[in-house]
mmCIF file of C-alpha atoms in Angstrom:
data_model
loop_
_atom_site.group_PDB
_atom_site.id
_atom_site.type_symbol
_atom_site.label_atom_id
_atom_site.label_comp_id
_atom_site.label_asym_id
_atom_site.label_seq_id
_atom_site.Cartn_x
_atom_site.Cartn_y
_atom_site.Cartn_z
ATOM 1 C CA MET T 1 -44.920 -149.780 -110.528
ATOM 2 C CA SER T 2 -48.019 -151.168 -112.155
ATOM 3 C CA SER T 3 -46.153 -151.952 -115.320
ATOM 4 C CA GLY T 4 -45.400 -155.489 -114.200
ATOM 5 C CA ASN T 5 -48.941 -156.645 -114.761
ATOM 6 C CA ASN T 6 -51.819 -155.579 -116.893
ATOM 7 C CA PRO T 7 -55.130 -155.377 -115.052
ATOM 8 C CA TYR T 8 -56.934 -155.293 -118.373
ATOM 9 C CA SER T 9 -55.734 -158.638 -119.630
ATOM 10 C CA SER T 10 -58.949 -160.420 -118.678
ATOM 11 C CA GLY T 11 -61.525 -161.370 -121.218
ATOM 12 C CA GLY T 12 -59.539 -160.127 -124.164
ATOM 13 C CA ASN T 13 -60.690 -156.552 -123.649
ATOM 14 C CA ASN T 14 -57.507 -154.557 -123.710
ATOM 15 C CA PRO T 15 -57.909 -150.784 -123.803
ATOM 16 C CA TYR T 16 -54.211 -150.457 -124.530
ATOM 17 C CA SER T 17 -54.653 -152.206 -127.844
ATOM 18 C CA ALA T 18 -55.389 -150.236 -130.965
ATOM 19 C CA GLY T 19 -58.961 -149.313 -131.688
ATOM 20 C CA ALA T 20 -60.076 -149.203 -128.072
ATOM 21 C CA GLY T 21 -62.895 -146.884 -128.958
ATOM 22 C CA ALA T 22 -64.503 -149.482 -131.173
ATOM 23 C CA GLN T 23 -64.868 -152.105 -128.478
ATOM 24 C CA PHE T 24 -68.468 -151.456 -127.530
ATOM 25 C CA PRO T 25 -70.395 -150.937 -130.731
ATOM 26 C CA ALA T 26 -73.537 -152.442 -129.189
ATOM 27 C CA SER T 27 -73.687 -149.809 -126.501
ATOM 28 C CA GLY T 28 -74.983 -147.184 -128.872
ATOM 29 C CA GLY T 29 -74.127 -143.545 -128.448
ATOM 30 C CA SER T 30 -74.678 -143.359 -124.711
ATOM 31 C CA LEU T 31 -71.068 -144.038 -123.773
ATOM 32 C CA PRO T 32 -68.431 -141.334 -124.090
ATOM 33 C CA PRO T 33 -65.670 -142.142 -126.581
ATOM 34 C CA GLN T 34 -63.232 -144.465 -124.868
ATOM 35 C CA GLY T 35 -59.695 -143.109 -124.934
ATOM 36 C CA ILE T 36 -56.673 -144.876 -123.585
ATOM 37 C CA PRO T 37 -56.507 -144.605 -119.785
ATOM 38 C CA LEU T 38 -53.508 -142.475 -118.871
ATOM 39 C CA PRO T 39 -51.861 -143.231 -115.526
ATOM 40 C CA ASN T 40 -51.250 -140.048 -113.558
ATOM 41 C CA TYR T 41 -48.931 -141.565 -110.905
ATOM 42 C CA LEU T 42 -50.284 -139.368 -108.107
ATOM 43 C CA VAL T 43 -50.659 -142.323 -105.736
ATOM 44 C CA GLN T 44 -47.191 -143.593 -106.512
ATOM 45 C CA SER T 45 -45.607 -140.163 -106.082
ATOM 46 C CA ILE T 46 -47.354 -139.608 -102.738
ATOM 47 C CA LEU T 47 -46.196 -143.049 -101.615
ATOM 48 C CA VAL T 48 -42.560 -142.444 -102.569
ATOM 49 C CA THR T 49 -42.661 -138.994 -100.959
ATOM 50 C CA LEU T 50 -43.994 -140.367 -97.676
ATOM 51 C CA CYS T 51 -41.997 -143.602 -97.620
ATOM 52 C CA CYS T 52 -38.662 -142.642 -99.167
ATOM 53 C CA CYS T 53 -38.403 -139.188 -97.575
ATOM 54 C CA ILE T 54 -36.874 -137.717 -100.703
ATOM 55 C CA PRO T 55 -37.521 -134.172 -101.977
ATOM 56 C CA PHE T 56 -37.617 -135.581 -105.530
ATOM 57 C CA GLY T 57 -41.027 -137.009 -104.626
ATOM 58 C CA ILE T 58 -42.357 -133.442 -104.520
ATOM 59 C CA VAL T 59 -41.327 -133.011 -108.167
ATOM 60 C CA ALA T 60 -43.211 -136.200 -109.039
ATOM 61 C CA ILE T 61 -46.295 -134.959 -107.158
ATOM 62 C CA VAL T 62 -46.239 -131.658 -109.041
ATOM 63 C CA PHE T 63 -46.114 -133.397 -112.440
ATOM 64 C CA ALA T 64 -48.675 -136.036 -111.405
ATOM 65 C CA SER T 65 -51.157 -133.401 -110.272
ATOM 66 C CA GLN T 66 -51.056 -131.766 -113.719
ATOM 67 C CA VAL T 67 -52.119 -134.860 -115.670
ATOM 68 C CA ASN T 68 -55.890 -134.910 -115.209
ATOM 69 C CA GLY T 69 -56.159 -131.142 -115.503
ATOM 70 C CA LYS T 70 -54.443 -131.249 -118.892
ATOM 71 C CA ILE T 71 -56.712 -134.093 -120.014
ATOM 72 C CA ALA T 72 -59.732 -132.041 -118.983
ATOM 73 C CA ALA T 73 -58.360 -129.055 -120.888
ATOM 74 C CA GLY T 74 -57.860 -131.166 -124.013
ATOM 75 C CA ASP T 75 -54.062 -130.955 -123.905
ATOM 76 C CA HIS T 76 -53.443 -134.644 -124.536
ATOM 77 C CA ALA T 77 -49.792 -134.283 -125.542
ATOM 78 C CA GLY T 78 -49.106 -132.209 -122.437
ATOM 79 C CA ALA T 79 -50.895 -134.763 -120.275
ATOM 80 C CA LYS T 80 -48.783 -137.581 -121.681
ATOM 81 C CA SER T 81 -45.659 -135.494 -121.116
ATOM 82 C CA SER T 82 -46.606 -134.781 -117.485
ATOM 83 C CA SER T 83 -47.468 -138.428 -116.927
ATOM 84 C CA ASP T 84 -44.086 -139.540 -118.295
ATOM 85 C CA LYS T 85 -42.228 -136.980 -116.176
ATOM 86 C CA ALA T 86 -44.164 -138.043 -113.058
ATOM 87 C CA LYS T 87 -43.238 -141.660 -113.766
ATOM 88 C CA LEU T 88 -39.573 -140.735 -114.268
ATOM 89 C CA TRP T 89 -39.375 -138.760 -111.019
ATOM 90 C CA CYS T 90 -41.198 -141.515 -109.130
ATOM 91 C CA TRP T 91 -38.497 -143.964 -110.182
ATOM 92 C CA ILE T 92 -35.724 -141.439 -109.399
ATOM 93 C CA SER T 93 -37.193 -140.945 -105.906
ATOM 94 C CA PHE T 94 -37.661 -144.669 -105.381
ATOM 95 C CA GLY T 95 -34.142 -145.526 -106.567
ATOM 96 C CA SER T 96 -32.405 -142.789 -104.601
ATOM 97 C CA GLY T 97 -34.500 -143.629 -101.532
ATOM 98 C CA ILE T 98 -33.397 -147.269 -101.687
ATOM 99 C CA LEU T 99 -29.791 -146.232 -102.359
ATOM 100 C CA ILE T 100 -29.662 -143.746 -99.469
ATOM 101 C CA SER T 101 -31.295 -146.279 -97.141
ATOM 102 C CA ILE T 102 -28.624 -148.855 -97.989
ATOM 103 C CA ILE T 103 -25.802 -146.317 -97.528
ATOM 104 C CA SER T 104 -27.238 -145.113 -94.218
ATOM 105 C CA PHE T 105 -27.678 -148.732 -93.043
ATOM 106 C CA VAL T 106 -24.041 -149.520 -93.883
ATOM 107 C CA ILE T 107 -22.871 -146.368 -92.066
ATOM 108 C CA GLN T 108 -24.870 -147.338 -88.978
ATOM 109 C CA VAL T 109 -23.469 -150.870 -88.986
ATOM 110 C CA VAL T 110 -19.915 -149.549 -89.349
ATOM 111 C CA ALA T 111 -20.521 -147.025 -86.564
ATOM 112 C CA ALA T 112 -21.973 -149.706 -84.288
ATOM 113 C CA VAL T 113 -18.986 -151.994 -84.915
ATOM 114 C CA SER T 114 -16.583 -149.113 -84.263
ATOM 115 C CA VAL T 115 -18.278 -148.290 -80.963
ATOM 116 C CA GLN T 116 -18.082 -151.900 -79.855
ATOM 117 C CA GLN T 117 -14.357 -152.084 -80.639
ATOM 118 C CA PRO T 118 -12.882 -148.700 -79.657
ATOM 119 C CA ASN T 119 -9.323 -149.957 -80.112
ATOM 120 C CA ASN T 120 -9.844 -149.994 -83.847
ATOM 121 C CA LEU T 121 -10.121 -146.230 -83.806
ATOM 122 C CA GLY T 122 -7.877 -145.482 -80.846
ATOM 123 C CA GLY T 123 -4.904 -147.075 -82.508
ATOM 124 C CA MET T 124 -4.762 -144.506 -85.264
ATOM 125 C CA MET L 1 -52.695 -137.488 -131.811
ATOM 126 C CA THR L 2 -53.524 -140.011 -129.149
ATOM 127 C CA GLU L 3 -56.678 -139.327 -127.221
ATOM 128 C CA TRP L 4 -56.167 -139.907 -123.502
ATOM 129 C CA SER L 5 -58.986 -140.356 -121.087
ATOM 130 C CA ASN L 6 -59.442 -140.668 -117.383
ATOM 131 C CA GLY L 7 -62.367 -141.398 -115.165
ATOM 132 C CA GLU L 8 -64.723 -142.726 -117.782
ATOM 133 C CA LYS L 9 -66.766 -145.761 -116.929
ATOM 134 C CA ASP L 10 -65.345 -148.873 -118.550
ATOM 135 C CA PRO L 11 -67.886 -151.709 -118.771
ATOM 136 C CA SER L 12 -65.171 -154.196 -119.730
ATOM 137 C CA VAL L 13 -63.632 -153.924 -116.268
ATOM 138 C CA SER L 14 -65.825 -155.427 -113.583
ATOM 139 C CA LEU L 15 -65.571 -157.243 -110.298
ATOM 140 C CA ASN L 16 -66.154 -160.601 -111.943
ATOM 141 C CA ARG L 17 -63.578 -160.161 -114.653
ATOM 142 C CA PHE L 18 -60.066 -159.595 -113.501
ATOM 143 C CA SER L 19 -57.021 -161.608 -114.278
ATOM 144 C CA ARG L 20 -55.148 -164.016 -112.046
ATOM 145 C CA TRP L 21 -52.243 -161.556 -111.791
ATOM 146 C CA GLU L 22 -54.513 -158.763 -110.699
ATOM 147 C CA LEU L 23 -55.888 -161.023 -107.968
ATOM 148 C CA TYR L 24 -52.305 -161.787 -106.872
ATOM 149 C CA LEU L 25 -51.582 -158.050 -106.794
ATOM 150 C CA TYR L 26 -54.501 -157.407 -104.435
ATOM 151 C CA ILE L 27 -53.605 -160.351 -102.204
ATOM 152 C CA ALA L 28 -49.997 -159.138 -102.064
ATOM 153 C CA ILE L 29 -51.044 -155.568 -101.178
ATOM 154 C CA VAL L 30 -53.349 -156.742 -98.376
ATOM 155 C CA ALA L 31 -50.849 -159.309 -97.037
ATOM 156 C CA LEU L 32 -47.914 -156.878 -97.044
ATOM 157 C CA GLY L 33 -50.091 -154.236 -95.408
ATOM 158 C CA LEU L 34 -51.172 -156.604 -92.630
ATOM 159 C CA VAL L 35 -47.576 -157.755 -91.993
ATOM 160 C CA ALA L 36 -46.378 -154.140 -91.859
ATOM 161 C CA LEU L 37 -49.198 -153.179 -89.487
ATOM 162 C CA ALA L 38 -48.398 -156.170 -87.223
ATOM 163 C CA ILE L 39 -44.698 -155.232 -87.047
ATOM 164 C CA VAL L 40 -45.483 -151.581 -86.296
ATOM 165 C CA PHE L 41 -48.093 -152.641 -83.719
ATOM 166 C CA TRP L 42 -45.801 -154.961 -81.746
ATOM 167 C CA PHE L 43 -42.472 -153.108 -81.940
ATOM 168 C CA PRO L 44 -42.312 -149.446 -80.782
ATOM 169 C CA PRO L 45 -40.251 -147.543 -83.382
ATOM 170 C CA LEU L 46 -38.368 -145.570 -80.732
ATOM 171 C CA GLU L 47 -37.055 -148.745 -79.091
ATOM 172 C CA HIS L 48 -36.026 -150.752 -82.115
ATOM 173 C CA ARG L 49 -33.293 -149.957 -84.585
ATOM 174 C CA PHE L 50 -34.446 -152.045 -87.522
ATOM 175 C CA TYR L 51 -36.811 -149.325 -88.772
ATOM 176 C CA PRO L 52 -35.380 -147.327 -91.680
ATOM 177 C CA ARG L 53 -34.179 -143.909 -90.618
ATOM 178 C CA CYS L 54 -35.020 -140.795 -92.617
ATOM 179 C CA ALA L 55 -31.849 -139.797 -94.451
ATOM 180 C CA PHE L 56 -33.343 -136.393 -95.290
ATOM 181 C CA HIS L 57 -33.866 -135.691 -91.578
ATOM 182 C CA ASP L 58 -30.392 -136.984 -90.708
ATOM 183 C CA LEU L 59 -28.763 -134.774 -93.333
ATOM 184 C CA THR L 60 -30.742 -131.560 -92.971
ATOM 185 C CA GLY L 61 -32.477 -131.714 -89.606
ATOM 186 C CA LEU L 62 -35.744 -130.870 -91.344
ATOM 187 C CA HIS L 63 -38.850 -133.028 -91.167
ATOM 188 C CA CYS L 64 -39.941 -134.623 -94.425
ATOM 189 C CA PRO L 65 -43.661 -135.287 -95.027
ATOM 190 C CA GLY L 66 -43.205 -138.901 -93.891
ATOM 191 C CA CYS L 67 -41.147 -138.272 -90.726
ATOM 192 C CA GLY L 68 -42.801 -139.708 -87.636
ATOM 193 C CA GLY L 69 -44.957 -142.023 -89.722
ATOM 194 C CA PHE L 70 -43.889 -145.232 -87.970
ATOM 195 C CA ARG L 71 -44.401 -143.667 -84.525
ATOM 196 C CA ALA L 72 -47.762 -142.312 -85.632
ATOM 197 C CA TRP L 73 -48.954 -145.709 -86.874
ATOM 198 C CA HIS L 74 -47.668 -147.406 -83.722
ATOM 199 C CA ASN L 75 -49.655 -144.968 -81.591
ATOM 200 C CA LEU L 76 -52.737 -145.289 -83.771
ATOM 201 C CA LEU L 77 -52.729 -149.086 -83.688
ATOM 202 C CA ASN L 78 -52.382 -148.961 -79.899
ATOM 203 C CA GLY L 79 -55.417 -146.721 -79.616
ATOM 204 C CA GLN L 80 -53.673 -143.405 -78.969
ATOM 205 C CA ILE L 81 -55.314 -141.451 -81.730
ATOM 206 C CA LEU L 82 -54.366 -137.961 -80.563
ATOM 207 C CA SER L 83 -50.671 -138.740 -80.177
ATOM 208 C CA ALA L 84 -50.798 -140.481 -83.548
ATOM 209 C CA LEU L 85 -52.118 -137.281 -85.161
ATOM 210 C CA ARG L 86 -49.454 -135.375 -83.259
ATOM 211 C CA MET L 87 -46.655 -137.524 -84.753
ATOM 212 C CA ASN L 88 -47.721 -137.463 -88.396
ATOM 213 C CA ALA L 89 -51.277 -136.385 -89.104
ATOM 214 C CA LEU L 90 -50.882 -136.940 -92.841
ATOM 215 C CA ALA L 91 -49.599 -140.518 -92.709
ATOM 216 C CA VAL L 92 -52.427 -141.800 -90.521
ATOM 217 C CA THR L 93 -55.183 -140.098 -92.513
ATOM 218 C CA LEU L 94 -54.103 -139.859 -96.150
ATOM 219 C CA LEU L 95 -52.563 -143.325 -96.566
ATOM 220 C CA PRO L 96 -55.590 -145.367 -95.393
ATOM 221 C CA GLY L 97 -57.809 -142.987 -97.327
ATOM 222 C CA LEU L 98 -55.829 -143.584 -100.517
ATOM 223 C CA VAL L 99 -55.848 -147.364 -100.120
ATOM 224 C CA ALA L 100 -59.568 -147.400 -99.341
ATOM 225 C CA TRP L 101 -60.292 -145.195 -102.358
ATOM 226 C CA LEU L 102 -58.183 -147.373 -104.701
ATOM 227 C CA PHE L 103 -60.086 -150.528 -103.759
ATOM 228 C CA TYR L 104 -63.403 -148.666 -103.708
ATOM 229 C CA GLN L 105 -62.980 -147.309 -107.227
ATOM 230 C CA ARG L 106 -61.813 -150.698 -108.489
ATOM 231 C CA PHE L 107 -64.609 -152.808 -107.045
ATOM 232 C CA TRP L 108 -67.544 -150.405 -106.835
ATOM 233 C CA PHE L 109 -66.841 -147.934 -109.633
ATOM 234 C CA HIS L 110 -65.378 -150.470 -112.076
ATOM 235 C CA LYS L 111 -63.012 -147.852 -113.412
ATOM 236 C CA GLY L 112 -59.649 -148.044 -115.175
ATOM 237 C CA ASP L 113 -56.094 -148.432 -113.944
ATOM 238 C CA PHE L 114 -55.912 -149.612 -110.321
ATOM 239 C CA TRP L 115 -53.179 -147.180 -109.287
ATOM 240 C CA THR L 116 -54.672 -144.094 -110.950
ATOM 241 C CA LEU L 117 -57.095 -142.124 -108.821
ATOM 242 C CA GLN L 118 -60.290 -141.390 -110.686
ATOM 243 C CA ALA L 119 -61.028 -138.001 -109.231
ATOM 244 C CA SER L 120 -61.473 -134.493 -110.569
ATOM 245 C CA PRO L 121 -58.418 -132.429 -111.547
ATOM 246 C CA ARG L 122 -59.244 -130.092 -108.662
ATOM 247 C CA MET L 123 -59.129 -133.022 -106.225
ATOM 248 C CA HIS L 124 -55.733 -134.062 -107.600
ATOM 249 C CA LEU L 125 -54.336 -130.544 -107.168
ATOM 250 C CA LEU L 126 -55.810 -130.442 -103.653
ATOM 251 C CA MET L 127 -54.116 -133.697 -102.644
ATOM 252 C CA ALA L 128 -50.775 -132.690 -104.139
ATOM 253 C CA GLY L 129 -50.990 -129.306 -102.415
ATOM 254 C CA LEU L 130 -51.892 -130.997 -99.135
ATOM 255 C CA VAL L 131 -48.755 -133.153 -99.107
ATOM 256 C CA ILE L 132 -46.460 -130.308 -100.187
ATOM 257 C CA ALA L 133 -47.987 -127.798 -97.748
ATOM 258 C CA PHE L 134 -47.750 -130.356 -94.939
ATOM 259 C CA GLY L 135 -44.057 -130.851 -95.722
ATOM 260 C CA PHE L 136 -43.402 -127.105 -95.533
ATOM 261 C CA LEU L 137 -45.644 -126.187 -92.595
ATOM 262 C CA ARG L 138 -44.346 -128.840 -90.208
ATOM 263 C CA ASN L 139 -40.887 -127.282 -90.395
ATOM 264 C CA ILE L 140 -42.078 -123.922 -89.056
ATOM 265 C CA PRO L 141 -41.088 -123.901 -85.366
ATOM 266 C CA LEU L 142 -44.077 -121.828 -84.212
ATOM 267 C CA PHE L 143 -47.110 -122.812 -82.159
ATOM 268 C CA PRO L 144 -49.804 -124.038 -84.493
ATOM 269 C CA PHE L 145 -47.331 -125.572 -86.926
ATOM 270 C CA ASN L 146 -45.011 -127.364 -84.516
ATOM 271 C CA TRP L 147 -47.896 -129.693 -83.717
ATOM 272 C CA LEU L 148 -47.421 -131.076 -87.215
ATOM 273 C CA ALA L 149 -43.811 -132.061 -86.473
ATOM 274 C CA PRO L 150 -42.992 -135.283 -84.639
#
């Protein structure tokens, strides 16, 4: 969802570029080593769960909630894996939510038209 | 192996230095939010059919974590706080809290990715558990829990 724009593109400081840890040599040793920020998709998964009403959103929430814990535990590969799975399930929830909404809208329109013109059904 | 980080202060990201597209993103979020709030404020969800129905509720009869959200926001915007909490307590508390926290951490913490909450792992587990527990508990048709269902 945030992939369409890069909030870090200002000023030429891009943490996604290689060598992000070497960006602030003048800051001395006071700063912690700068890793690459890893999106955990918890906000997105909560939004798709609340707005799309799809049980898949729960799966996304479960994966998203694991990301920061794994970073804290030093499991960087596991954190990346959970982040990717959360992203995948967010998109699955979003896509199926849109799809089901369209299908349900079409069904309602068809039902409304059928109610307005009962002869269409009565003639069967 | 790639080193990932979260929640560390990034001096390159500050209020004065964000790109044009990031500004557009914030304007779009605020504008869409205000339009949505205006629609929900003026049009009662129970009397208008243009609101999206919950397919999960239609198929299973169960309440999803978002069911009753439009009614809850309509009640809240019209000053009926208790009936808003009665319709969907999570939607009227967690959503504004999340939005407020996202903008707060961006403009007053100066921390990383806009959409990623910079909170402790325990806080993330707590929020995830809150949504999931809310989704389960509101489907229990007994006294304290049926107040969570719309």
